[in-house]
C-alpha atoms as one frame of an Amber mdcrd trajectory, in Angstrom:
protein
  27.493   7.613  12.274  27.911   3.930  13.051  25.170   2.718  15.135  25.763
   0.590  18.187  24.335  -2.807  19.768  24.299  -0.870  22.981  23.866   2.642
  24.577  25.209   5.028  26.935  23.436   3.375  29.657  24.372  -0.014  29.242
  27.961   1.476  29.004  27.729   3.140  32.079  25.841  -0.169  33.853  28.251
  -2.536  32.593  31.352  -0.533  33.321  30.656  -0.501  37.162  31.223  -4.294
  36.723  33.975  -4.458  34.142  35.997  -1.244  34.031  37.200   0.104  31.070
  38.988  -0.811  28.572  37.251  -3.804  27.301  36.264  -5.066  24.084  32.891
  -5.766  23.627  31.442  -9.104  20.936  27.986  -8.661  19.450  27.021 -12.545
  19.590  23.450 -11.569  17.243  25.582 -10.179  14.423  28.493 -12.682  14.771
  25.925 -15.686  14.200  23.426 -13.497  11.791  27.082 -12.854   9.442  28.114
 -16.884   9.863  24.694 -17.880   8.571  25.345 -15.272   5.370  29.061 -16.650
   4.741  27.697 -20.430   4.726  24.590 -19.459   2.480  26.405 -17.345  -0.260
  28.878 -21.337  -1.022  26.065 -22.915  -0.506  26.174 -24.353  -3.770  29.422
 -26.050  -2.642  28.358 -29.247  -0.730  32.010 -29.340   1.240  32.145 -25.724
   1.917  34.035 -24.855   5.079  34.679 -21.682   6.862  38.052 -22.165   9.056
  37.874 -19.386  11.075  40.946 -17.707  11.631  41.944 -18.141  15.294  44.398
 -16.042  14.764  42.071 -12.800  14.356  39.945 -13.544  17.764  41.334 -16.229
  20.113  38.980 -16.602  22.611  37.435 -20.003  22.693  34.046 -18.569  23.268
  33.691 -17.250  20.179  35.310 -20.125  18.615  32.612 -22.287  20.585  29.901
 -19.926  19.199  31.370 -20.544  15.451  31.313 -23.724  15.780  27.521 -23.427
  15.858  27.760 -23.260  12.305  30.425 -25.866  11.302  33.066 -23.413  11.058
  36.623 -25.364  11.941  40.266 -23.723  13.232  42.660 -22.632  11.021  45.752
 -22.782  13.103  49.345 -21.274  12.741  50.732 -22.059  16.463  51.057 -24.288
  19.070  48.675 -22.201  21.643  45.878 -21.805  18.434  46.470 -25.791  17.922
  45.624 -26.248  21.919  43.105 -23.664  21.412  40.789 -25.644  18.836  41.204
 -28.835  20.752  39.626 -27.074  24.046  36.477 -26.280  21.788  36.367 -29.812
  20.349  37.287 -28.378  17.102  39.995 -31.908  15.895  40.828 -33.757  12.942
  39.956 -32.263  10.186  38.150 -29.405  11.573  41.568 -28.219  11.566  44.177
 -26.461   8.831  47.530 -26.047  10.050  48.953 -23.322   8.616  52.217 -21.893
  10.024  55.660 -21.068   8.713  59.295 -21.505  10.026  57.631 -24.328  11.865
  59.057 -26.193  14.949  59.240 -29.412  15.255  56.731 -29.855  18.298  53.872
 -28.021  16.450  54.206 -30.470  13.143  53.994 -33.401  15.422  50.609 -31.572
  18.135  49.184 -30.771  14.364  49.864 -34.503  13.785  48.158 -35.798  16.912
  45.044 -33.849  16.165  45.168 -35.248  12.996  44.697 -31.820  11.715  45.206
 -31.086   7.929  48.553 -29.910   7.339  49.294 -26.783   5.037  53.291 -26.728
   4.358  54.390 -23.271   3.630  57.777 -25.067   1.899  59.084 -27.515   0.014
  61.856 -28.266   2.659  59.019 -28.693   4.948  57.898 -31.541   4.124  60.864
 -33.376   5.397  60.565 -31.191   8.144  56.904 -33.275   9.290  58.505 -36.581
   8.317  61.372 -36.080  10.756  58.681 -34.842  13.403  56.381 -37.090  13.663
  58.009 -40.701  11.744  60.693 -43.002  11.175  62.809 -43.964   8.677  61.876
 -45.063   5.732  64.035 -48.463   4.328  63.570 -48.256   0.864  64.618 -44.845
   0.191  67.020 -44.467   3.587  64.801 -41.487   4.627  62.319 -40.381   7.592
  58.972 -40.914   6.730  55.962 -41.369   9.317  54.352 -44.691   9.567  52.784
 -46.308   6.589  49.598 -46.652   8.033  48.708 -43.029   9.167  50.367 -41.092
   6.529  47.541 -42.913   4.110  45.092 -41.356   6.153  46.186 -37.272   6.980
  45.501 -35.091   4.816  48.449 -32.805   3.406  48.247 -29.357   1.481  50.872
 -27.225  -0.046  50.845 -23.028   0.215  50.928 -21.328  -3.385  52.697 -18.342
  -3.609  51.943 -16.740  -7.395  55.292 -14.364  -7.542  54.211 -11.779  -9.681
  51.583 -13.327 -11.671  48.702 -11.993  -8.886  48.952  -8.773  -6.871  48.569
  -8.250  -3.451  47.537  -5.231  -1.410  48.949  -3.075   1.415  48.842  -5.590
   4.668  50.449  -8.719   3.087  52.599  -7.156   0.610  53.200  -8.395  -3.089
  53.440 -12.201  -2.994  57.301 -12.059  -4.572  58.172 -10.458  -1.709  56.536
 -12.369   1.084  57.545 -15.125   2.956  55.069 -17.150   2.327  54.495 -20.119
  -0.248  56.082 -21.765  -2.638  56.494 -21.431  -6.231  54.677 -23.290  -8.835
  57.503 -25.462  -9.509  58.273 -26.289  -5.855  54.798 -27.103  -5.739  54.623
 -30.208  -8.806  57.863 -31.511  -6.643  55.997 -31.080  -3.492  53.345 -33.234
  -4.431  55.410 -35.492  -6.148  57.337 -36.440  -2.825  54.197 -36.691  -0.808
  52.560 -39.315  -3.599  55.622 -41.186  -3.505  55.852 -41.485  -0.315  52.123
 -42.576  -0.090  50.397 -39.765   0.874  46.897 -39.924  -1.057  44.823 -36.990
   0.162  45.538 -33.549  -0.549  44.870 -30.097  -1.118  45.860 -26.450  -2.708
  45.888 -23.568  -0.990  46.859 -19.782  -1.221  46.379 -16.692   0.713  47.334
 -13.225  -1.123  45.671 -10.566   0.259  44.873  -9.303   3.534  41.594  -6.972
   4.666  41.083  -6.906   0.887  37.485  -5.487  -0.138  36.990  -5.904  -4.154
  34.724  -9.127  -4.614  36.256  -9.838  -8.138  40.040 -10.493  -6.121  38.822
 -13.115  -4.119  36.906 -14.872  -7.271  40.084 -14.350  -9.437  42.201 -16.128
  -6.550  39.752 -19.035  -6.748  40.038 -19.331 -10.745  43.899 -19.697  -9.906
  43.849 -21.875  -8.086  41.045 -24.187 -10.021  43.033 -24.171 -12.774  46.516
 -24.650 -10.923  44.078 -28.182  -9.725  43.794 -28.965 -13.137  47.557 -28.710
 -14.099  48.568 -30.596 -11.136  46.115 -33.159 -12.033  47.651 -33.515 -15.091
  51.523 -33.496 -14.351  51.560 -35.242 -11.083  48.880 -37.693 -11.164  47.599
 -36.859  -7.936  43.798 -35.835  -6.766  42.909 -33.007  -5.219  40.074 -33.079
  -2.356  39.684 -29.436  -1.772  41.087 -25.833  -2.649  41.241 -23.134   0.293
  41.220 -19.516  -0.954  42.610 -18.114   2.401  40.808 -15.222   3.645  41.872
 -11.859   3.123  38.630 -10.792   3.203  38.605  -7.048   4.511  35.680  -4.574
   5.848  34.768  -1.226   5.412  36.589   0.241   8.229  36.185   4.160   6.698
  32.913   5.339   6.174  33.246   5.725   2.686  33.851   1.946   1.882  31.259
  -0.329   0.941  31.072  -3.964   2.788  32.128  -7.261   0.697  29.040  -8.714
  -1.252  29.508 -11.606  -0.370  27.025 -13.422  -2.521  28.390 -12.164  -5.161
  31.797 -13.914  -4.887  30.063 -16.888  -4.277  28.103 -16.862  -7.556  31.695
 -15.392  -9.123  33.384 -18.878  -7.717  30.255 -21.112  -8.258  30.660 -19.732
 -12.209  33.989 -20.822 -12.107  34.005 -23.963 -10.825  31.673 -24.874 -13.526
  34.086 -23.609 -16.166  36.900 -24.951 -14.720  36.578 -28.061 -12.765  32.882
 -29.340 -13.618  34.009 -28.203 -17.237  37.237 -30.516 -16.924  35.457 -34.094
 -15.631  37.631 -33.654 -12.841  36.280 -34.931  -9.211  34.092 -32.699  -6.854
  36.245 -30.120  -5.184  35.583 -29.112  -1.490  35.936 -24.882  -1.005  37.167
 -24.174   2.293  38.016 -20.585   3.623  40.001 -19.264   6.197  38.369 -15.743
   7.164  39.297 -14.020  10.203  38.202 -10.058   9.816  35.007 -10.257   7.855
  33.543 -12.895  10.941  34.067 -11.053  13.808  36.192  -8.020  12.998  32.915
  -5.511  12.502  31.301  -6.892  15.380  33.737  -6.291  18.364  33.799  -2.610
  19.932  36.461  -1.045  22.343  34.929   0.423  25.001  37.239   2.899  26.948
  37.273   6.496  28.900  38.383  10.164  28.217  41.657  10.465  31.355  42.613
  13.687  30.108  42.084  16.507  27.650  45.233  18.575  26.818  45.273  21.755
  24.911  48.969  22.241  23.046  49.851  22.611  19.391  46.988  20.451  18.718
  43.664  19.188  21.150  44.435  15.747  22.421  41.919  13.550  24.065  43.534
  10.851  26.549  41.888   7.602  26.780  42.537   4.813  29.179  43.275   2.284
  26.573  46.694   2.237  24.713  48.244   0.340  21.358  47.662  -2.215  23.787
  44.572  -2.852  23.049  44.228  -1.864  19.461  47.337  -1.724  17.553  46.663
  -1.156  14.003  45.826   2.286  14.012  49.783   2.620  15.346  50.950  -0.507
  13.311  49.450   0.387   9.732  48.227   3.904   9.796  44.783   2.421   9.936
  41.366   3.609  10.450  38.560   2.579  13.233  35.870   4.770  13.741  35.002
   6.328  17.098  31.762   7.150  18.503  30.757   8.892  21.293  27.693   7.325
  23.237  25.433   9.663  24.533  26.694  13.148  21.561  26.082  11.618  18.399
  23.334  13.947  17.349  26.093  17.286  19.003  26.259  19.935  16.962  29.842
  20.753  19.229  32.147  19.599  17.115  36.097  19.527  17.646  39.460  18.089
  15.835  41.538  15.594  18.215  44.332  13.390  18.234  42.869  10.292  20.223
  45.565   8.909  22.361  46.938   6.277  24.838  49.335   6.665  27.661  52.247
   4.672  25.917  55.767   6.690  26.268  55.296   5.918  22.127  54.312   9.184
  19.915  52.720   6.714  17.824  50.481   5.509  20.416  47.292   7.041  18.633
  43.653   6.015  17.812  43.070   9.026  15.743  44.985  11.536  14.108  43.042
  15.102  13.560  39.526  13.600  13.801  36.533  15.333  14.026  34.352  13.996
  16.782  31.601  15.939  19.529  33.318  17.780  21.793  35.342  15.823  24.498
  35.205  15.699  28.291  37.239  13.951  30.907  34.713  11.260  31.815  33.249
  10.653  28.313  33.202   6.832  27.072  34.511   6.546  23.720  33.631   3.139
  21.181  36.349   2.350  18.830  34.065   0.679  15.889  35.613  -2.913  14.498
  37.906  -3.979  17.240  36.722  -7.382  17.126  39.868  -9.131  15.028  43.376
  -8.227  15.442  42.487  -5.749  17.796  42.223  -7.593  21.787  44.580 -10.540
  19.924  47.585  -7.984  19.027  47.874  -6.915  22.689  51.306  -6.981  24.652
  52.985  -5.795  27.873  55.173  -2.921  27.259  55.229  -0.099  29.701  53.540
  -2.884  31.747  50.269  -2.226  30.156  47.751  -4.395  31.084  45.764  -6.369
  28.428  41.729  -5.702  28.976  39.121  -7.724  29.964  36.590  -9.140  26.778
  32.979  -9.311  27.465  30.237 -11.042  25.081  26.732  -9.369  24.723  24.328
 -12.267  24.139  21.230 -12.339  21.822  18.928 -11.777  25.101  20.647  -8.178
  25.982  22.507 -10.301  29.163  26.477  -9.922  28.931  29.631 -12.035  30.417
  32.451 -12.425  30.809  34.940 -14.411  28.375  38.314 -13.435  29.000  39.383
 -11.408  32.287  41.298  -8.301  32.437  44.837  -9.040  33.212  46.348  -8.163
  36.941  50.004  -7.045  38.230  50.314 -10.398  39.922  50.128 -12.049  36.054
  52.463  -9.415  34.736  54.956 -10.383  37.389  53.837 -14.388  37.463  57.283
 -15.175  35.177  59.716 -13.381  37.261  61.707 -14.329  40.074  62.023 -11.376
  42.797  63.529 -14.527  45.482  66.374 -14.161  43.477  67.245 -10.472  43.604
């Protein structure tokens, strides 16, 4: 049985304030798992974690984060304007988005962000954002004088040389990347263009929990370096493995050791790059689940219990708040706060009030035995969970609360009202 940062009572206390739903951040286990991640690549003197904004937006925990030196990765204009409010600019920033528009290439730009392009066509794309034209070759390119300066990086998608896993799908078939050859002409453009800092990237996996993946994904890509170096005469100032870095969501599953892929890619490096004479590479991340996902709880309520074909137990959360059991089939673990020692055991389908079928938690789990009033914890809410939510049925997106080191909670995102559901229509007109 998982155990829990916080009790019954503290449920019941906190709840009179903040009514259920609401997720829930551990702050002590968020900061106690950022110290880990920048330990185990220590050895790497330009490590950097780019937390995945994506995962958790909620500039509090980005604020807390950046404690640690952990910068933004970015894939949208709101994530973009979401790492500036935190002071997280420049380079603290990797732009990664696909099917781009224009607007975000040039706010990526201003921030002077470092800019991943998911395409070879995309690279014209940022010149005809953010420059002018060019009069040697008749084409848009940015000025001189700044494009020297940004940093640019090109996706690698490996086709079917590297596997990929159930969330992201095999790399031939996703939209993400481009192809070894696209990315020697890639480069090629950029250099000629005068672009003279850049980097290699990948991401291939998603929630992904064998250690020897990630290394493997970081040999790629250290020796893609290497052949780049050689056939396009360009330097490479970093290499960012993505994330994809999954946790043990089922009982069964054992955590990431993390300091074992960091020896596995320190090992590596040595045979590879340090091996080579080739200049020092930085490693930089882009982790999302394995920072904050195990440390976020949904906290909800037992509405209704309804005896049919099967035993249902109605909560007053939805998909809404936690979408991936519906989305991928997947698995969160539930607790019960106050029965986890019951011998009164019973098998329900956990559900939400969504007119959806799919709208459940739990399918046919085995938990204590359920009463209207109970408070349920759905276990590892805190990435993609409170940042999939949406409107339909007019559900109302919960409130998210941070529990400090000293036992004290707040506030850091407020549970959404009618009057904001309404805000962007226009009854004057009916």
């Amino acid at each position: 049985m998982r155990k829990l940062p916080f009790d019954l009572k503290w449920i019941e206390e906190t709840a009179k304030k903040w009514p259920t739903p609401f997720h829930v951040y551990d702050a002590k286990a968020i900061r106690a798992n950022a110290k880990r991640l920048k330990k185990a690549f220590s050895w790497n003197k330009g490590f950097r974690e780019y937390f995945a904004v994506k995962a958790a937006p909620n500039p509090h925990l980005m604020k807390l984060l950046k404690e640690f030196g952990f910068g933004s990765d970015c894939s949208s204009m709101a994530e973009l304007v979401l790492a500036e409010k935190v002071g997280n600019v420049g380079e603290a920033i990797m732009f990664t988005s696909n099917d781009t528009p224009a607007e975000e290439f040039r706010k990526a730009w201003e921030l002077g962000a470092i800019i991943n392009l998911d395409d070879i066509t995309h690279w014209d794309s940022v010149l005809e954002a953010v420059g002018g034209t060019d009069a040697v070759s008749g084409g848009l390119a940015p000025l001189p004088a700044d494009l020297a300066n940004h940093v640019f990086c090109c996706r690698y998608n490996p086709g079917p040389l590297k596997g990929g896993n159930a969330i992201i799908g095999k790399p031939e078939e996703a939209k993400y990347g481009m192809t070894r050859e696209q990315l020697a002409e890639c480069y090629a453009k950029m250099k000629a263009a005068g672009v003279k800092r850049f980097g290699l990237h990948t991401m291939v996996a998603s929630n992904e929990l064998d250690p020897d993946y990630i290394v493997d994904t970081a040999k790629m890509l250290f020796e893609l370096v290497l052949e780049l170096r050689e056939k396009v005469g360009v330097e490479f100032e970093f290499v960012n493995i993505g994330g994809g870095i999954g946790i043990p969501y089922k009982p069964d599953q054992k955590a990431m050791d993390l300091e074992y892929v960091g020896r596995g890619i320190e090992k590596a490096y040595k045979e590879s790059i340090s091996a080579a004479g080739a200049p020092a590479l930085k490693l930089f991340m882009e982790c999302g689940r394995c920072i904050t996902g195990p440390y976020g709880y949904l906290v909800s309520k037992v509405l209704h219990i309804k005896n049919t074909y099967r035993l249902y137990a109605g909560l007053d959360a939805c998909m809404s708040n936690l979408m991936r059991p519906a989305l991928y089939g997947a698995y969160h673990e539930i607790v019960v706060p106050g029965k986890e020692d019951s011998s009164e055991t019973s098998v329900y389908d956990v559900t939400g009030s969504l007119c959806e079928n799919n709208d459940k938690f739990a399918i046919q789990r085995l938990l204590p035995v359920l009463s209207v009033g109970d408070y349920v914890v759905i276990c590892d809410a805190g990435a993609h969970g409170h940042a999939m939510g949406f409107q339909y049925n007019g559900k109302l997106r919960s409130a998210e609360l941070l529990l400090e080191e000293d036992g004290t909670v707040r506030q850091i995102r407020r549970a959404e009202t009618l009057d904001d559901y309404f805000a962007t229509l226009d009854f004057a007109g009916l």
